[in-house]
Tab-separated table of C-alpha atoms in Angstrom:
chain	number	residue	atom	x	y	z
A	1	UNK	CA	-41.633	-6.072	3.688
A	2	UNK	CA	-40.581	-9.647	2.892
A	3	UNK	CA	-40.331	-8.883	-0.824
A	4	UNK	CA	-38.102	-5.894	-0.120
A	5	UNK	CA	-35.851	-7.989	2.123
A	6	UNK	CA	-35.636	-10.673	-0.569
A	7	UNK	CA	-34.721	-8.043	-3.180
A	8	UNK	CA	-32.036	-6.627	-0.886
A	9	UNK	CA	-30.638	-10.106	-0.339
A	10	UNK	CA	-29.969	-10.199	-4.091
A	11	UNK	CA	-28.042	-6.950	-3.743
A	12	UNK	CA	-25.679	-8.546	-1.203
A	13	UNK	CA	-25.104	-11.848	-3.050
A	14	UNK	CA	-21.693	-13.461	-2.909
A	15	UNK	CA	-20.441	-16.987	-3.621
A	16	UNK	CA	-23.276	-17.381	-6.173
A	17	UNK	CA	-26.182	-17.788	-3.738
A	18	UNK	CA	-25.131	-16.574	-0.303
A	19	UNK	CA	-26.320	-13.196	0.992
A	20	UNK	CA	-25.624	-11.258	4.158
A	21	UNK	CA	-28.337	-11.843	6.734
A	22	UNK	CA	-28.331	-8.470	8.467
A	23	UNK	CA	-32.086	-8.068	8.081
A	24	UNK	CA	-35.116	-8.436	10.319
A	25	UNK	CA	-35.159	-11.940	11.829
A	26	UNK	CA	-38.926	-12.314	11.484
A	27	UNK	CA	-38.701	-11.537	7.768
A	28	UNK	CA	-35.847	-14.026	7.317
A	29	UNK	CA	-37.878	-16.651	9.160
A	30	UNK	CA	-40.864	-16.069	6.854
A	31	UNK	CA	-38.625	-16.294	3.773
A	32	UNK	CA	-37.315	-19.596	5.119
A	33	UNK	CA	-40.833	-20.933	5.780
A	34	UNK	CA	-41.760	-19.988	2.196
A	35	UNK	CA	-38.807	-21.938	0.795
A	36	UNK	CA	-36.894	-18.931	-0.508
A	37	UNK	CA	-33.851	-19.236	1.770
A	38	UNK	CA	-32.326	-22.023	3.813
A	39	UNK	CA	-32.586	-21.866	7.600
A	40	UNK	CA	-31.090	-18.525	8.701
A	41	UNK	CA	-30.352	-19.695	12.257
A	42	UNK	CA	-26.675	-20.384	12.864
A	43	UNK	CA	-23.291	-18.779	13.293
A	44	UNK	CA	-22.817	-17.901	9.611
A	45	UNK	CA	-23.260	-14.241	8.769
A	46	UNK	CA	-25.001	-15.134	5.532
A	47	UNK	CA	-27.963	-17.174	4.311
A	48	UNK	CA	-28.271	-19.398	1.257
A	49	UNK	CA	-30.971	-18.636	-1.288
A	50	UNK	CA	-32.835	-21.554	-2.832
A	51	UNK	CA	-33.200	-21.756	-6.625
A	52	UNK	CA	-36.636	-20.151	-6.350
A	53	UNK	CA	-35.348	-17.543	-3.891
A	54	UNK	CA	-32.487	-16.621	-6.197
A	55	UNK	CA	-34.800	-16.253	-9.200
A	56	UNK	CA	-37.430	-14.296	-7.271
A	57	UNK	CA	-34.913	-12.006	-5.554
A	58	UNK	CA	-33.475	-10.931	-8.895
A	59	UNK	CA	-36.961	-10.257	-10.290
A	60	UNK	CA	-37.938	-8.248	-7.217
A	61	UNK	CA	-34.731	-6.228	-7.297
A	62	UNK	CA	-35.480	-5.137	-10.869
A	63	UNK	CA	-39.143	-4.483	-10.081
A	64	UNK	CA	-38.655	-2.552	-6.842
A	65	UNK	CA	-35.525	-0.618	-7.706
A	66	UNK	CA	-36.358	0.147	-11.322
A	67	UNK	CA	-33.481	-1.228	-13.321
A	68	UNK	CA	-32.173	-4.525	-14.479
A	69	UNK	CA	-29.447	-5.841	-12.184
A	70	UNK	CA	-25.936	-6.267	-13.568
A	71	UNK	CA	-24.989	-9.822	-14.348
């Protein structure tokens, strides 16, 4: 499930590395513990992807949803 959430975060990217955090809190916490996003706790409605999280989310989006994402 975490890989799917990370892929969907790529789909909602804005401001280069921010993504809407309307996903399961446990999954977001695990992504944070694995260094893929910054701490999701706070008032902001989005999370910040780390360099590794950004790279991996794009790869997973292409892998899971079967096409290369638009750049």
